[in-house]
Amino acid sequence: MSPSKICYSPVSVLRHLPGESTNGLIKVSHRHIARCSTSSPVRELVLDVLSSEATKRDAKFYLSRFTSEKLITTRSKPPETRRHDVGVNLGNLYLPARAIDQSPVFVQRPVENTFLDKSSEPLHIALVKIRDPQNIMDATLQHVALTLVQLSRLGMTSVLVVDCDICKDGNTFDNRLLAAQQADRVAAAIEIHDRHGVRRLDSVLEIAGIKEDTLSTVQVQSGTRVTNRNLLLTLLRKGEIPVVAPIAFTPSNQTLVLLPADEALLTLTREFAGLRPQLNPDADPAAVAKDVKSMQKEVSLDKIILLDSLGGIPAANKADRSHVFINLEQEYDSIKSELSSSTSASHSSAEMRIHSRNLTLFRNTLALLPPSSSGLLTSPKMAAHSTQRLEVPPILEVGTRRQRNPLIHNLLTDKPVISPSLPSRRDVTRGRGIDVVPTTMIKRGMPVTMIPDPKTHPWLPPTPINPSIQFADPRIDFVRLSQLIEDSFGRKLNVPHYLARVKDRIAGVIIAGEYEGCAVLTWESPSHDPSRMVPYLDKFAVLKRSQGAGGIADVIFTAMVRTCLPGGVCWRSRKNNPANKWYFERAKGYRNLPDSDWTIFWTREDVEENDGEWPLRDYESVCRKVEPSWEQD
């Protein structure tokens, strides 16, 4: 096999290059990058992105999921068409910014990072929909195309659907022609950056004439189906990006029909998820199950990406006016209602309907996919940032950070660009005439149970009329709760002592999923004024296998500070606790407790302004007073 047909997997490249890890960052010198980049532009891209964008944990997550230890063969290209650069100065854009590269995650004990041994790697793909491409400038579209090419080179190839948003105007020849022309235009933009990396496809979708729901909870019309799965998979294995116009063939009357782009995306999602419509009722169930399982092993649909000029899902009750992360299990109904009833001055009713439609599309597609799959909603301008030097000033969240390409960031980390549990900061771009469109990450997520429900029973200090809840409450499985706490902290809980300490003091309990994470909050009295009740975070726990992922801890913390106790809460942590970096970012303030091994944190806004008075004095007293409830080592 000739050298031109071989490219090394990113794992092999990273392991065979002299490099070092400093402060959690993957560092590979430019000399070593230059030495290896002459034989493979793919290696240059991987090394450039990982050495500048990813933390050590992020890099290992990406490498373990999207690569294998084997050499892989790729299609041979004529020498004159091969690019010896990645077409983008990633080094200037992805400088190691301390605020992101060392962004802490919630861990209470050191997390072991291991590579997965994968002998059979599934095909990792993303479904991408571009809305209103006819109104996207050529330069922006070309930059978006380059980002998609980069994603393909990093291991995740896209299937792209164009959405001209004209289906409501009728199935006319002109509308079908516009959809086809825009698909050709997008394909041409991709071809500029990779001559052999795109294929414009026709006759991929077909309407069989049967309308029925595949699943009762998922609105997928099984009358629309994919006619050539093998062609799609062949192109994807070769790293080629299929570009599809939402036009389907109708065999019954030999006509072409313009579909809603959302229905086309749902049809492709169902196909890649292995959910074939119109199964033969006489087929052997065991054979059908085996066939579905085989198709699901063949493909891993990791991302649903919508590129919409409107950007992320708006949220009127947040300072940044957008949702950074949406847990569909917990938030879909409330956000859907908010979008339907909102009268925001910054969004027209037509725009709110589009946002609502986008949210519904994510709900319907992610319901067909494994929980590990995620959605991303951003604008074409944001997706084009891989090549465009930003003209906007840095956004201050926790320190100064550069704006980064949300698609590449999400591929490497599977996290939002900004953690959703961070406190809202003043938007420094507001009032400066700068258009910064937010990005929303969406996951099917997990249910979050708040006991009692703050909507019906606000978390208030106990009274004789309204006593506090107890762990004997039938809504709480204390055995599983205590096992979760012990697993998270790696220590044995002294149950009798703990139950006695929190009796008649429990403010509430937050449970994520099936006891995958929890927060226990209590009402504590300062020594100098026993009549006053201070909300205190007594236990914050996440199963060890889920620590470091960022999602569960963020969901619990967000529910605590925004829903359960928006007026503020305090807690303490050992000064050497690895989770403190994560706490520092989310607390409104902190202070080392004198003559102790504790650091105290709080989420109330005005604590520093009342230094020496309420509430800081109360916080210090409470954090000194609480007795640990662990078994002696």
Coordinates of N, CA and C in Angstrom, one line a residue, residues 60 149 611 614:
K60 N -8.6 12.9 25.9 CA -8.7 11.5 26.1 C -10.2 11.0 25.8
V149 N -16.0 20.2 7.0 CA -14.8 19.4 6.6 C -13.9 19.1 7.7
D611 N -20.3 42.9 54.8 CA -19.1 42.3 55.5 C -19.2 42.5 57.0
W614 N -24.9 40.4 58.9 CA -25.7 39.4 58.2 C -25.6 39.6 56.7

